[in-house]
mmCIF file of C-alpha atoms in Angstrom:
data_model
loop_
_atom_site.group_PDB
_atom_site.id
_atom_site.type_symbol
_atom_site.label_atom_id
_atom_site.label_comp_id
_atom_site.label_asym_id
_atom_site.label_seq_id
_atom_site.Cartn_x
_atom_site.Cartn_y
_atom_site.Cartn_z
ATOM 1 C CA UNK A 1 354.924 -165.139 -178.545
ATOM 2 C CA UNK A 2 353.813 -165.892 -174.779
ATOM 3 C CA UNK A 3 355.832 -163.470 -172.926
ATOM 4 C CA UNK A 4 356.184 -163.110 -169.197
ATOM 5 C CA UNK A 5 358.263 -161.966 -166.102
ATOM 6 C CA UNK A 6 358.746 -162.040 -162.978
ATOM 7 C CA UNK A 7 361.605 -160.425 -159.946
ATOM 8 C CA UNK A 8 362.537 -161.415 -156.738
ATOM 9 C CA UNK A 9 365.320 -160.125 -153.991
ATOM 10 C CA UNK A 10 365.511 -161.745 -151.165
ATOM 11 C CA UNK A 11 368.768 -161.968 -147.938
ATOM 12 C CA UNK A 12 371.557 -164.674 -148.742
ATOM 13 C CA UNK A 13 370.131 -166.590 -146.272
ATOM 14 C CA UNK A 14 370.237 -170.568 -145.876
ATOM 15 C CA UNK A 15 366.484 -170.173 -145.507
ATOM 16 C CA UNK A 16 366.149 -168.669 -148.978
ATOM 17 C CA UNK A 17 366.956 -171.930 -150.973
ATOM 18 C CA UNK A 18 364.147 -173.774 -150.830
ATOM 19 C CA UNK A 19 361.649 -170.200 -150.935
ATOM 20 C CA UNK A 20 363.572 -169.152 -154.537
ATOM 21 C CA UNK A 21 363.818 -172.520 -156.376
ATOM 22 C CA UNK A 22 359.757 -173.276 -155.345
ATOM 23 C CA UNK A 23 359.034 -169.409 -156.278
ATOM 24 C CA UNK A 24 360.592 -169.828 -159.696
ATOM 25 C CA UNK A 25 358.592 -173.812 -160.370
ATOM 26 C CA UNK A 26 355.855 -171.785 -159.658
ATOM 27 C CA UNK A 27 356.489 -169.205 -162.003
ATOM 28 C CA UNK A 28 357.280 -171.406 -165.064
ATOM 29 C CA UNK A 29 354.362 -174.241 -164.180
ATOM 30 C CA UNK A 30 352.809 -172.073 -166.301
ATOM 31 C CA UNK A 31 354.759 -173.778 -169.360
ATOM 32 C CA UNK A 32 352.887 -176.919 -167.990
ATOM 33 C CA UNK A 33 356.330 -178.620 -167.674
ATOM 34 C CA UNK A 34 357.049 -182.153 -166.802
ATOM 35 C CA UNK A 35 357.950 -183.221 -163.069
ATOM 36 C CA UNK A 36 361.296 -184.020 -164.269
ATOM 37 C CA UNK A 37 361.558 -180.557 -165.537
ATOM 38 C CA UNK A 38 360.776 -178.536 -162.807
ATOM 39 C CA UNK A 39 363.017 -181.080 -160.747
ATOM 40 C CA UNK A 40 365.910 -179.976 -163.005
ATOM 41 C CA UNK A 41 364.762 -175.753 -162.571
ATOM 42 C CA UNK A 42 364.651 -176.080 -159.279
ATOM 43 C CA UNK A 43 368.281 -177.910 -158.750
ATOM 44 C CA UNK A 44 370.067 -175.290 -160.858
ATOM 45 C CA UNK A 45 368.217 -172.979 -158.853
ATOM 46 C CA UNK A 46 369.364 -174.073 -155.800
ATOM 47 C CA UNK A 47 372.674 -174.117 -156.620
ATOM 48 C CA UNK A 48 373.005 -170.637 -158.266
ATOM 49 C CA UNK A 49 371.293 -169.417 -154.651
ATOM 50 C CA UNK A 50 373.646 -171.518 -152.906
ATOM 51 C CA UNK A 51 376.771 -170.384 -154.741
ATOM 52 C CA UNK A 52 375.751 -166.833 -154.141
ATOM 53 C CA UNK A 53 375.491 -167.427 -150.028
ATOM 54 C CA UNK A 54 378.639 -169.316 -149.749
ATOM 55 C CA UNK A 55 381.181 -167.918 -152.001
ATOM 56 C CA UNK A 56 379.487 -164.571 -152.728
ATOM 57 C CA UNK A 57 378.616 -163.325 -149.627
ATOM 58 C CA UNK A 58 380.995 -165.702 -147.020
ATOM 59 C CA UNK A 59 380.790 -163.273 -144.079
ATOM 60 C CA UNK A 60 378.017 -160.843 -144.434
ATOM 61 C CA UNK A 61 374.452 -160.761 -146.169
ATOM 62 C CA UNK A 62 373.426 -159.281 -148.949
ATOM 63 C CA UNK A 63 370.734 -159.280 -151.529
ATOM 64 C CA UNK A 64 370.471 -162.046 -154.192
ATOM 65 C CA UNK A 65 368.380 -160.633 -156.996
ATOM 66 C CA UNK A 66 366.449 -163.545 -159.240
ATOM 67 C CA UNK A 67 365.141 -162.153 -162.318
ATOM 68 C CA UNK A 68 362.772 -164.654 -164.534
ATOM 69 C CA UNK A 69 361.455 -164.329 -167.640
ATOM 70 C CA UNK A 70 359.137 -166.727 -169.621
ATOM 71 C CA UNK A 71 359.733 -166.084 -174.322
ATOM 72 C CA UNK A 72 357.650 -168.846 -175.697
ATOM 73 C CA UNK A 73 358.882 -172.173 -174.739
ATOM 74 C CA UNK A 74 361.973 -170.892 -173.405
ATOM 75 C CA UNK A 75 362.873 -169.513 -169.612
ATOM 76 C CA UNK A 76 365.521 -167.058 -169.396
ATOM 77 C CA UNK A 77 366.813 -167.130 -165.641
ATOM 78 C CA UNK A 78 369.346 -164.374 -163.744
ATOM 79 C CA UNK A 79 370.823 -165.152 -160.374
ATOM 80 C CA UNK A 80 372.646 -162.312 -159.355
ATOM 81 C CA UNK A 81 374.454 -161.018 -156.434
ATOM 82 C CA UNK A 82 376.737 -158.061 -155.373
ATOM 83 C CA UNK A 83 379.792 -160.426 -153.375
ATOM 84 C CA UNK A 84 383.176 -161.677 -153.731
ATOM 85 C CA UNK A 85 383.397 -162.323 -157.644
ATOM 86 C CA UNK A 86 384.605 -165.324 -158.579
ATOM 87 C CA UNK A 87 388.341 -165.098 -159.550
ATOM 88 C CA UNK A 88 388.843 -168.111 -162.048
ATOM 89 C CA UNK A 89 385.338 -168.836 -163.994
ATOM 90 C CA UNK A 90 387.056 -171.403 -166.132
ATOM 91 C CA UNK A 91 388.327 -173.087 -163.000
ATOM 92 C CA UNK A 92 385.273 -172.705 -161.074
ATOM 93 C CA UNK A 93 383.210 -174.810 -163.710
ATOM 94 C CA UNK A 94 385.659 -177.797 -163.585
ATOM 95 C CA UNK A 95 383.925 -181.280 -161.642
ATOM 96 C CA UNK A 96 385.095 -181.661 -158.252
ATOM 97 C CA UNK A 97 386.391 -178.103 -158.040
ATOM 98 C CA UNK A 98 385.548 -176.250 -154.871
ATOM 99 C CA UNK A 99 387.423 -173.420 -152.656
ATOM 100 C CA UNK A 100 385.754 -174.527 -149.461
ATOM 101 C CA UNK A 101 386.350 -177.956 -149.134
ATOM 102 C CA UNK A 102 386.260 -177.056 -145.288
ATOM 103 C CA UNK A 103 382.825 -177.003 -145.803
ATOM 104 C CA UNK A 104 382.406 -180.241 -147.587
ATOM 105 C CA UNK A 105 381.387 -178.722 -150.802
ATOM 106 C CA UNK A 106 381.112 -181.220 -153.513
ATOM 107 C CA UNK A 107 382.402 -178.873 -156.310
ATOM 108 C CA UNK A 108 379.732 -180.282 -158.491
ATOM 109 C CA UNK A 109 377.186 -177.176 -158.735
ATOM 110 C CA UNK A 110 377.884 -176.082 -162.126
ATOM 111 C CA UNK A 111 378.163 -179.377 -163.760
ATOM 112 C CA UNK A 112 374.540 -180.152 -162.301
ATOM 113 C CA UNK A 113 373.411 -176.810 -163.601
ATOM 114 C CA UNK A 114 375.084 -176.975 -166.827
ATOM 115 C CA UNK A 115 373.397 -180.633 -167.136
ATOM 116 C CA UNK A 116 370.060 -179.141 -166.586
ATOM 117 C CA UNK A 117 369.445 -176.371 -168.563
ATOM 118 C CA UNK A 118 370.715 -176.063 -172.433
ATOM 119 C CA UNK A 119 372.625 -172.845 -171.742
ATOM 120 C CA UNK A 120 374.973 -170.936 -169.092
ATOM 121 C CA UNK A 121 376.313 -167.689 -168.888
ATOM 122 C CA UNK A 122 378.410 -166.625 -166.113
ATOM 123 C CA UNK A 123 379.780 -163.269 -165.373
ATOM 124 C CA UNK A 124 381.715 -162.394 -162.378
ATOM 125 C CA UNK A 125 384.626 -159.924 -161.210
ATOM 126 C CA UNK A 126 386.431 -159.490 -158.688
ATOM 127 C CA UNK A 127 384.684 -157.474 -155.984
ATOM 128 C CA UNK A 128 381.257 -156.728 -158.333
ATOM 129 C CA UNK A 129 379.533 -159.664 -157.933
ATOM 130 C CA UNK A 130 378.460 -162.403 -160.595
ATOM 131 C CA UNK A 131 375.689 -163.134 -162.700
ATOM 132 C CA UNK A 132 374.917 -166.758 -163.594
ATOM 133 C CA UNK A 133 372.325 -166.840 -166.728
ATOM 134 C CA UNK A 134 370.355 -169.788 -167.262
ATOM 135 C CA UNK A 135 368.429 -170.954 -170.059
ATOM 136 C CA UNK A 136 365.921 -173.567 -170.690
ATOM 137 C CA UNK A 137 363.838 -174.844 -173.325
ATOM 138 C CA UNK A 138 360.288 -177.071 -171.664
ATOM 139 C CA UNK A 139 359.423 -179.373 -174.469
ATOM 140 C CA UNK A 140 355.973 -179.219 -173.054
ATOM 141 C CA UNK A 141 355.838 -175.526 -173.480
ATOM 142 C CA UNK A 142 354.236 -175.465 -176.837
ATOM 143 C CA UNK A 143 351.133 -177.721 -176.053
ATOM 144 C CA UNK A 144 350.560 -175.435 -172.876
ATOM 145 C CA UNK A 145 350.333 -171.880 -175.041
ATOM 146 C CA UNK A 146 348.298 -173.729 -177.781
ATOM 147 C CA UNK A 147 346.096 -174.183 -175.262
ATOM 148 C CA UNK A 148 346.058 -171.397 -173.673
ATOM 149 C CA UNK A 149 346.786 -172.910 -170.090
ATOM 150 C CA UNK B 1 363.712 -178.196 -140.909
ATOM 151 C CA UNK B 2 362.142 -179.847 -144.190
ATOM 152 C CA UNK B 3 364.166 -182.368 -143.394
ATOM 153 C CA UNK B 4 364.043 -185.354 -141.055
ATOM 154 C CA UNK B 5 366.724 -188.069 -140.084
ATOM 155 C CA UNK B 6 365.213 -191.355 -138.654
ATOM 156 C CA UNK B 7 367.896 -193.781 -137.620
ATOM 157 C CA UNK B 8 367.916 -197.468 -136.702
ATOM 158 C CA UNK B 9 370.786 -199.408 -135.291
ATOM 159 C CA UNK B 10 371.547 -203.302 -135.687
ATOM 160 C CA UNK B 11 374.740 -203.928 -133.853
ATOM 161 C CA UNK B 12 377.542 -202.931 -136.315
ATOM 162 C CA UNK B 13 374.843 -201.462 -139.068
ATOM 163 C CA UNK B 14 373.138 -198.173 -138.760
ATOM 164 C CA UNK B 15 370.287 -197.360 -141.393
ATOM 165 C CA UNK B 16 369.491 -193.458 -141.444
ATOM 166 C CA UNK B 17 366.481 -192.885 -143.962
ATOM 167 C CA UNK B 18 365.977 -189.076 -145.256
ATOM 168 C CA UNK B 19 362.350 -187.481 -145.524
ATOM 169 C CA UNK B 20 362.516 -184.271 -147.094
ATOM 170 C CA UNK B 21 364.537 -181.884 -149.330
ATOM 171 C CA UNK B 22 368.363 -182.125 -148.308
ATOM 172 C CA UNK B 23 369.878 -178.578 -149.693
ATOM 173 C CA UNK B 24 372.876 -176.180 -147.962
ATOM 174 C CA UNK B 25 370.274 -175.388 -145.493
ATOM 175 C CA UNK B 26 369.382 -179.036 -144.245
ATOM 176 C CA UNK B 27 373.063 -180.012 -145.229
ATOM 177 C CA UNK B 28 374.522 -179.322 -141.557
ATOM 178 C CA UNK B 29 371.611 -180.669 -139.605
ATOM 179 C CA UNK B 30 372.100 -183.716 -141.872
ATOM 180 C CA UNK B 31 376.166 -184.141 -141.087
ATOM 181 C CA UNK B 32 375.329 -183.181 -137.209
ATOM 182 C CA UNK B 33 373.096 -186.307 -136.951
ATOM 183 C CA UNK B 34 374.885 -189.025 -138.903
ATOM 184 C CA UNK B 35 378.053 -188.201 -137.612
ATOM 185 C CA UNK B 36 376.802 -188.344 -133.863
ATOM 186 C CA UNK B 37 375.404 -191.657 -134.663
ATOM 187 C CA UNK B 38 378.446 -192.594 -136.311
ATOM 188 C CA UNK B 39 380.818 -191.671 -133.758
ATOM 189 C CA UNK B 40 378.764 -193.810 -131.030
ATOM 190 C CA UNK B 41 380.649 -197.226 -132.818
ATOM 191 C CA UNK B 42 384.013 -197.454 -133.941
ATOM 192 C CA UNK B 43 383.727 -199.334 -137.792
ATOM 193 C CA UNK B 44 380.064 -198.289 -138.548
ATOM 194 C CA UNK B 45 378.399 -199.666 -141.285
ATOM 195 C CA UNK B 46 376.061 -196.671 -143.023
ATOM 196 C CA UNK B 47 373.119 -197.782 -144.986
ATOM 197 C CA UNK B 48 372.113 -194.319 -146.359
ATOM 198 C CA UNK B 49 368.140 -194.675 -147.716
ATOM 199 C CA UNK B 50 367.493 -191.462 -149.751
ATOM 200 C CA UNK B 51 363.711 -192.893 -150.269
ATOM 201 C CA UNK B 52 361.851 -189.709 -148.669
ATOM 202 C CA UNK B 53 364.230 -187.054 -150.639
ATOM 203 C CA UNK B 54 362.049 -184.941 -152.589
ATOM 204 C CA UNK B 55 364.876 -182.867 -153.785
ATOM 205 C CA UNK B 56 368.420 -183.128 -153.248
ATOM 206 C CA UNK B 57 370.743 -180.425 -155.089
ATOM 207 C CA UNK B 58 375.210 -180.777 -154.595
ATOM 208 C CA UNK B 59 375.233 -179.862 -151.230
ATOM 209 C CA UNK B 60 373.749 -183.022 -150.683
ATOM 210 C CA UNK B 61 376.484 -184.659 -152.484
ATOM 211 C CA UNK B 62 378.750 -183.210 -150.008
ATOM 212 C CA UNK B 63 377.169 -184.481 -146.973
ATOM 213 C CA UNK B 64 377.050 -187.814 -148.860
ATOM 214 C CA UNK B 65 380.711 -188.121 -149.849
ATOM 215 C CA UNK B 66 381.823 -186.735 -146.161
ATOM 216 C CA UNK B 67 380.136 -189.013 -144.165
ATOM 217 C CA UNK B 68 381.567 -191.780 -147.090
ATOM 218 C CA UNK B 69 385.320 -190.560 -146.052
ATOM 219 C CA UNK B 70 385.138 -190.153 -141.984
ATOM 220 C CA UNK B 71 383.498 -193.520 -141.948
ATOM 221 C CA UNK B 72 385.687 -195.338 -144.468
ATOM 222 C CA UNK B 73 388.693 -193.646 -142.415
ATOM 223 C CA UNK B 74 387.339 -195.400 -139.348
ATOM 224 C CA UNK B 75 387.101 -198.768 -140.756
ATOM 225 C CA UNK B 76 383.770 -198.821 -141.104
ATOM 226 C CA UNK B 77 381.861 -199.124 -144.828
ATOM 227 C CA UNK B 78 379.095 -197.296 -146.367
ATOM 228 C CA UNK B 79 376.100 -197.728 -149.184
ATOM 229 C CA UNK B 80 373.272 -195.909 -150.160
ATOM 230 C CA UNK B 81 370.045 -197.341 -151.196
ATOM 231 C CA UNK B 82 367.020 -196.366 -152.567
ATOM 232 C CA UNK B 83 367.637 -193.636 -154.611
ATOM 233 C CA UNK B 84 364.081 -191.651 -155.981
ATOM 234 C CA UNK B 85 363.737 -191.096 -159.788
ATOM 235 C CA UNK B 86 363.904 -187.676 -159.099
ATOM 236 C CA UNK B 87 367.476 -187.562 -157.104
ATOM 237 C CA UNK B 88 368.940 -190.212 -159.650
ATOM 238 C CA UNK B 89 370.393 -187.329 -161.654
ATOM 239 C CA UNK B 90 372.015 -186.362 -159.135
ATOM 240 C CA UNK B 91 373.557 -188.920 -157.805
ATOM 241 C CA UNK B 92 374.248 -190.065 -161.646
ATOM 242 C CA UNK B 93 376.546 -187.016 -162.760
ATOM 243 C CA UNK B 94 378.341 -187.304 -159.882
ATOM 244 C CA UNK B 95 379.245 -190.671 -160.107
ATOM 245 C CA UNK B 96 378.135 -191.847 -156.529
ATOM 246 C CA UNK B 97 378.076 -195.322 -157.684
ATOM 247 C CA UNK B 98 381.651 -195.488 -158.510
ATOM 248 C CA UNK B 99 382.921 -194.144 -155.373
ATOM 249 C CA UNK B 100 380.344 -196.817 -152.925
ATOM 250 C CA UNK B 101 377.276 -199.320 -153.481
ATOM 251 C CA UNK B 102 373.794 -198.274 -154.903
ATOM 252 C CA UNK B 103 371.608 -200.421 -154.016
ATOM 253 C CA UNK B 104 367.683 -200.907 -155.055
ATOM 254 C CA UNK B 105 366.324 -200.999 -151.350
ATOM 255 C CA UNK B 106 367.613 -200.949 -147.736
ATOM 256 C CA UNK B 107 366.626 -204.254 -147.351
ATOM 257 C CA UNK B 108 368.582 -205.039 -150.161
ATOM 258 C CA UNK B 109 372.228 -203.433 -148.806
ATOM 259 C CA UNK B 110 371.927 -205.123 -145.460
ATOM 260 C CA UNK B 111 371.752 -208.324 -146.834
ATOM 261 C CA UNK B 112 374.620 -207.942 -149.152
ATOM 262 C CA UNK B 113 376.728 -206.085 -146.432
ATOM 263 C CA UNK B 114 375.738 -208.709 -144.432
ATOM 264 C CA UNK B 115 376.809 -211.018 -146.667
ATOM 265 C CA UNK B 116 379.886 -209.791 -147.269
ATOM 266 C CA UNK B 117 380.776 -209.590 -143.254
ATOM 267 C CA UNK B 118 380.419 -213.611 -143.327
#
Protein backbone atom coordinates (compact mmCIF):
# COMPACT_ATOMS: atom_id res chain seq x y z
CA UNK A 1 0.00 0.00 0.00
CA UNK A 2 1.12 3.66 -1.15
CA UNK A 3 1.99 5.19 2.06
CA UNK A 4 2.94 8.77 2.74
CA UNK A 5 3.17 11.78 5.21
CA UNK A 6 3.58 14.89 5.67
CA UNK A 7 3.62 17.84 9.02
CA UNK A 8 3.10 21.28 9.22
CA UNK A 9 2.88 24.02 12.28
CA UNK A 10 2.30 27.13 11.49
CA UNK A 11 0.81 30.72 13.93
CA UNK A 12 -3.15 30.89 14.17
CA UNK A 13 -2.97 33.51 11.96
CA UNK A 14 -5.79 34.77 9.41
CA UNK A 15 -2.97 34.56 6.89
CA UNK A 16 -2.53 30.83 7.47
CA UNK A 17 -5.89 29.71 5.81
CA UNK A 18 -5.34 29.88 2.50
CA UNK A 19 -1.17 28.68 3.00
CA UNK A 20 -2.57 25.22 4.96
CA UNK A 21 -5.60 24.20 2.82
CA UNK A 22 -3.23 24.84 -0.67
CA UNK A 23 -0.22 23.00 1.32
CA UNK A 24 -2.39 19.99 2.04
CA UNK A 25 -4.10 19.94 -2.14
CA UNK A 26 -0.68 19.84 -2.80
CA UNK A 27 0.17 17.09 -0.73
CA UNK A 28 -2.68 14.71 -1.75
CA UNK A 29 -2.59 15.80 -5.76
CA UNK A 30 -0.55 13.08 -5.59
CA UNK A 31 -3.80 10.74 -5.41
CA UNK A 32 -4.49 12.50 -8.83
CA UNK A 33 -7.87 13.62 -7.37
CA UNK A 34 -10.66 15.33 -9.14
CA UNK A 35 -11.08 19.29 -8.99
CA UNK A 36 -14.14 18.73 -7.09
CA UNK A 37 -12.14 16.79 -4.65
CA UNK A 38 -9.51 18.89 -3.76
CA UNK A 39 -12.28 21.72 -3.68
CA UNK A 40 -13.94 19.68 -0.90
CA UNK A 41 -10.06 19.03 1.07
CA UNK A 42 -9.41 22.27 0.93
CA UNK A 43 -12.96 23.65 2.45
CA UNK A 44 -12.77 21.28 5.42
CA UNK A 45 -9.41 22.48 5.67
CA UNK A 46 -10.19 25.82 5.95
CA UNK A 47 -12.58 25.46 8.35
CA UNK A 48 -10.72 23.16 10.83
CA UNK A 49 -7.83 26.17 10.54
CA UNK A 50 -10.44 28.62 10.98
CA UNK A 51 -12.12 27.00 13.98
CA UNK A 52 -8.77 26.68 15.61
CA UNK A 53 -8.00 30.75 15.22
CA UNK A 54 -11.34 31.84 16.33
CA UNK A 55 -12.56 29.69 19.04
CA UNK A 56 -9.24 28.04 19.96
CA UNK A 57 -7.01 30.66 20.29
CA UNK A 58 -9.62 34.00 20.62
CA UNK A 59 -7.02 36.30 22.22
CA UNK A 60 -3.55 35.07 21.75
CA UNK A 61 -1.60 32.91 19.06
CA UNK A 62 -0.56 29.76 19.14
CA UNK A 63 0.56 26.92 17.00
CA UNK A 64 -1.91 24.91 14.84
CA UNK A 65 -0.22 21.62 14.08
CA UNK A 66 -1.60 19.83 10.60
CA UNK A 67 -0.51 16.38 10.40
CA UNK A 68 -1.31 14.47 6.86
CA UNK A 69 -0.98 11.22 5.94
CA UNK A 70 -1.68 9.52 2.52
CA UNK A 71 -2.77 4.91 3.17
CA UNK A 72 -3.73 3.91 -0.29
CA UNK A 73 -6.68 5.72 -1.53
CA UNK A 74 -7.45 7.13 1.69
CA UNK A 75 -6.11 10.62 3.46
CA UNK A 76 -6.03 10.64 7.08
CA UNK A 77 -5.99 14.46 8.18
CA UNK A 78 -5.20 16.02 11.99
CA UNK A 79 -5.89 19.65 12.74
CA UNK A 80 -4.79 20.25 16.04
CA UNK A 81 -4.33 23.03 18.39
CA UNK A 82 -3.44 23.71 22.11
CA UNK A 83 -6.63 26.56 22.91
CA UNK A 84 -9.82 26.92 24.59
CA UNK A 85 -11.40 23.30 24.13
CA UNK A 86 -14.57 23.21 23.00
CA UNK A 87 -17.09 22.70 25.89
CA UNK A 88 -20.19 21.00 24.14
CA UNK A 89 -18.90 18.82 20.95
CA UNK A 90 -22.39 17.53 20.42
CA UNK A 91 -23.65 21.09 20.41
CA UNK A 92 -20.91 22.48 18.47
CA UNK A 93 -21.72 20.12 15.41
CA UNK A 94 -25.42 21.20 15.26
CA UNK A 95 -26.30 23.61 11.75
CA UNK A 96 -26.50 27.13 12.53
CA UNK A 97 -24.75 26.73 15.87
CA UNK A 98 -22.08 29.28 16.63
CA UNK A 99 -20.73 31.06 20.01
CA UNK A 100 -19.65 34.17 18.19
CA UNK A 101 -22.41 35.31 16.37
CA UNK A 102 -20.75 38.82 17.09
CA UNK A 103 -18.60 37.87 14.54
CA UNK A 104 -21.08 36.79 11.99
CA UNK A 105 -20.13 33.22 12.08
CA UNK A 106 -22.41 31.10 10.08
CA UNK A 107 -22.26 28.05 12.47
CA UNK A 108 -22.07 25.90 9.43
CA UNK A 109 -18.24 24.66 9.59
CA UNK A 110 -18.76 21.23 10.67
CA UNK A 111 -21.70 20.40 8.61
CA UNK A 112 -19.53 21.51 5.46
CA UNK A 113 -16.72 19.39 6.77
CA UNK A 114 -18.73 16.52 7.76
CA UNK A 115 -20.33 16.79 4.05
CA UNK A 116 -16.94 16.57 2.58
CA UNK A 117 -15.05 13.97 3.86
CA UNK A 118 -16.62 10.33 4.83
CA UNK A 119 -15.39 10.55 8.42
CA UNK A 120 -14.90 13.00 11.57
CA UNK A 121 -13.40 12.67 14.74
CA UNK A 122 -13.32 15.39 17.14
CA UNK A 123 -11.63 15.56 20.43
CA UNK A 124 -11.53 18.52 22.60
CA UNK A 125 -11.37 19.49 26.47
CA UNK A 126 -11.61 22.07 28.23
CA UNK A 127 -8.36 24.03 28.40
CA UNK A 128 -6.17 21.15 26.22
CA UNK A 129 -7.05 21.95 23.00
CA UNK A 130 -8.96 19.83 20.25
CA UNK A 131 -8.20 17.59 17.60
CA UNK A 132 -10.51 17.41 14.57
CA UNK A 133 -9.65 14.06 12.43
CA UNK A 134 -10.61 13.93 8.98
CA UNK A 135 -10.88 11.22 6.63
CA UNK A 136 -11.27 10.85 2.99
CA UNK A 137 -11.47 8.31 0.46
CA UNK A 138 -10.34 9.94 -3.58
CA UNK A 139 -12.12 7.61 -5.90
CA UNK A 140 -9.40 8.50 -8.30
CA UNK A 141 -6.78 7.27 -5.97
CA UNK A 142 -6.52 3.80 -7.29
CA UNK A 143 -5.91 4.65 -11.06
CA UNK A 144 -3.11 7.15 -9.82
CA UNK A 145 -0.96 4.26 -7.73
CA UNK A 146 -1.63 1.74 -10.61
CA UNK A 147 0.11 3.99 -12.43
CA UNK A 148 2.52 4.92 -10.53
CA UNK A 149 1.85 8.81 -10.82
CA UNK B 1 -5.76 40.39 -0.28
CA UNK B 2 -6.73 37.36 -2.70
CA UNK B 3 -9.66 38.94 -2.83
CA UNK B 4 -11.13 41.84 -4.79
CA UNK B 5 -14.59 43.71 -4.54
CA UNK B 6 -15.60 45.61 -7.78
CA UNK B 7 -18.83 47.49 -7.34
CA UNK B 8 -21.25 49.18 -9.73
CA UNK B 9 -24.17 51.34 -8.81
CA UNK B 10 -27.55 51.89 -10.84
CA UNK B 11 -29.63 54.22 -8.79
CA UNK B 12 -31.35 51.98 -6.16
CA UNK B 13 -29.22 48.65 -7.33
CA UNK B 14 -25.68 48.01 -6.40
CA UNK B 15 -23.89 44.92 -8.12
CA UNK B 16 -20.59 43.92 -6.12
CA UNK B 17 -18.84 40.97 -8.11
CA UNK B 18 -16.10 38.83 -6.02
CA UNK B 19 -12.66 37.76 -7.68
CA UNK B 20 -10.86 35.56 -5.50
CA UNK B 21 -11.02 33.14 -2.52
CA UNK B 22 -13.44 34.68 0.22
CA UNK B 23 -12.24 32.77 3.64
CA UNK B 24 -12.05 34.31 7.56
CA UNK B 25 -9.17 36.19 6.26
CA UNK B 26 -10.89 38.07 3.23
CA UNK B 27 -14.23 37.81 5.28
CA UNK B 28 -13.78 41.40 7.01
CA UNK B 29 -12.36 43.21 4.04
CA UNK B 30 -15.43 41.74 2.27
CA UNK B 31 -18.19 43.12 5.06
CA UNK B 32 -16.00 46.55 5.26
CA UNK B 33 -16.71 47.19 1.53
CA UNK B 34 -20.31 46.12 0.97
CA UNK B 35 -21.47 47.60 3.94
CA UNK B 36 -19.82 51.10 3.10
CA UNK B 37 -21.48 50.86 -0.19
CA UNK B 38 -24.55 49.86 1.38
CA UNK B 39 -24.80 52.44 3.89
CA UNK B 40 -24.31 55.28 1.07
CA UNK B 41 -28.43 54.53 0.12
CA UNK B 42 -31.07 53.93 2.42
CA UNK B 43 -33.18 50.58 0.78
CA UNK B 44 -30.23 49.14 -1.30
CA UNK B 45 -30.81 46.58 -3.59
CA UNK B 46 -27.57 43.94 -3.43
CA UNK B 47 -26.93 41.90 -6.46
CA UNK B 48 -24.13 39.69 -4.98
CA UNK B 49 -22.13 37.94 -8.25
CA UNK B 50 -19.91 35.19 -6.69
CA UNK B 51 -18.60 34.51 -10.49
CA UNK B 52 -14.71 35.13 -9.69
CA UNK B 53 -14.85 32.96 -6.25
CA UNK B 54 -12.39 30.33 -6.57
CA UNK B 55 -13.05 29.09 -3.14
CA UNK B 56 -15.42 30.12 -0.64
CA UNK B 57 -15.46 28.06 2.80
CA UNK B 58 -18.51 29.19 5.92
CA UNK B 59 -17.03 32.25 6.71
CA UNK B 60 -18.19 33.27 3.53
CA UNK B 61 -21.59 32.24 4.40
CA UNK B 62 -21.42 34.62 7.17
CA UNK B 63 -20.55 37.62 5.30
CA UNK B 64 -23.32 36.50 2.90
CA UNK B 65 -26.18 36.09 5.38
CA UNK B 66 -25.00 39.50 7.31
CA UNK B 67 -25.03 41.71 4.64
CA UNK B 68 -28.67 39.66 3.73
CA UNK B 69 -29.99 40.89 7.39
CA UNK B 70 -28.57 44.71 7.72
CA UNK B 71 -29.90 45.27 4.26
CA UNK B 72 -33.26 43.50 4.57
CA UNK B 73 -33.50 45.51 8.03
CA UNK B 74 -33.11 48.69 6.01
CA UNK B 75 -35.72 48.02 3.52
CA UNK B 76 -33.67 47.27 0.99
CA UNK B 77 -33.56 43.48 -0.82
CA UNK B 78 -30.83 41.24 -1.75
CA UNK B 79 -29.88 38.22 -4.40
CA UNK B 80 -26.97 36.51 -5.36
CA UNK B 81 -26.14 35.40 -8.76
CA UNK B 82 -23.81 33.47 -10.44
CA UNK B 83 -22.77 30.98 -8.27
CA UNK B 84 -19.36 28.77 -9.67
CA UNK B 85 -19.68 24.92 -9.74
CA UNK B 86 -17.18 24.86 -7.32
CA UNK B 87 -18.93 27.23 -4.48
CA UNK B 88 -22.42 25.53 -5.27
CA UNK B 89 -21.80 23.16 -2.37
CA UNK B 90 -21.54 25.60 -0.39
CA UNK B 91 -24.05 27.64 -0.88
CA UNK B 92 -26.27 24.26 -1.31
CA UNK B 93 -25.87 22.82 2.38
CA UNK B 94 -26.53 25.90 3.67
CA UNK B 95 -29.59 26.53 2.09
CA UNK B 96 -28.82 30.10 0.66
CA UNK B 97 -31.55 29.73 -1.75
CA UNK B 98 -34.21 29.43 0.77
CA UNK B 99 -33.30 32.34 2.76
CA UNK B 100 -32.92 34.95 -0.82
CA UNK B 101 -32.85 34.56 -4.80
CA UNK B 102 -30.18 32.50 -6.77
CA UNK B 103 -30.07 33.54 -9.78
CA UNK B 104 -28.11 32.13 -13.08
CA UNK B 105 -26.37 35.56 -13.98
CA UNK B 106 -26.28 39.22 -12.81
CA UNK B 107 -27.91 40.18 -15.72
CA UNK B 108 -30.44 37.88 -14.92
CA UNK B 109 -31.34 39.32 -11.06
CA UNK B 110 -31.52 42.88 -12.25
CA UNK B 111 -34.04 42.22 -14.57
CA UNK B 112 -36.21 40.27 -12.29
CA UNK B 113 -35.59 42.77 -9.35
CA UNK B 114 -36.32 45.15 -11.74
CA UNK B 115 -39.23 43.62 -12.58
CA UNK B 116 -40.51 43.17 -9.50
CA UNK B 117 -39.95 47.13 -8.50
CA UNK B 118 -42.61 47.89 -11.44
Amino acid sequence: MFENEMNLNFLSLSENESFARIAVAAFVAQLDPTLEEINEVKTAVSEAVTNSIIHGYPHTNGFIYLNCKIKGDRMELAISDQGCGILDIKEAKQPLFTTRPDLERSGMGFTIMESFVDEIQVESAEGNGTTVRLIKRFKTAKRAIHSGV
Amino acid sequence: MNLQVRTTREGRFLLAALDGELDHHSAEYVRGTLDWEVDQQRGTLLILDLGGLAFMDSSGLGVILGRYRKIKSQGGEMAIANVPRGVDKVVQIAGLHKVMHVYRTSQEALREMKGGLS
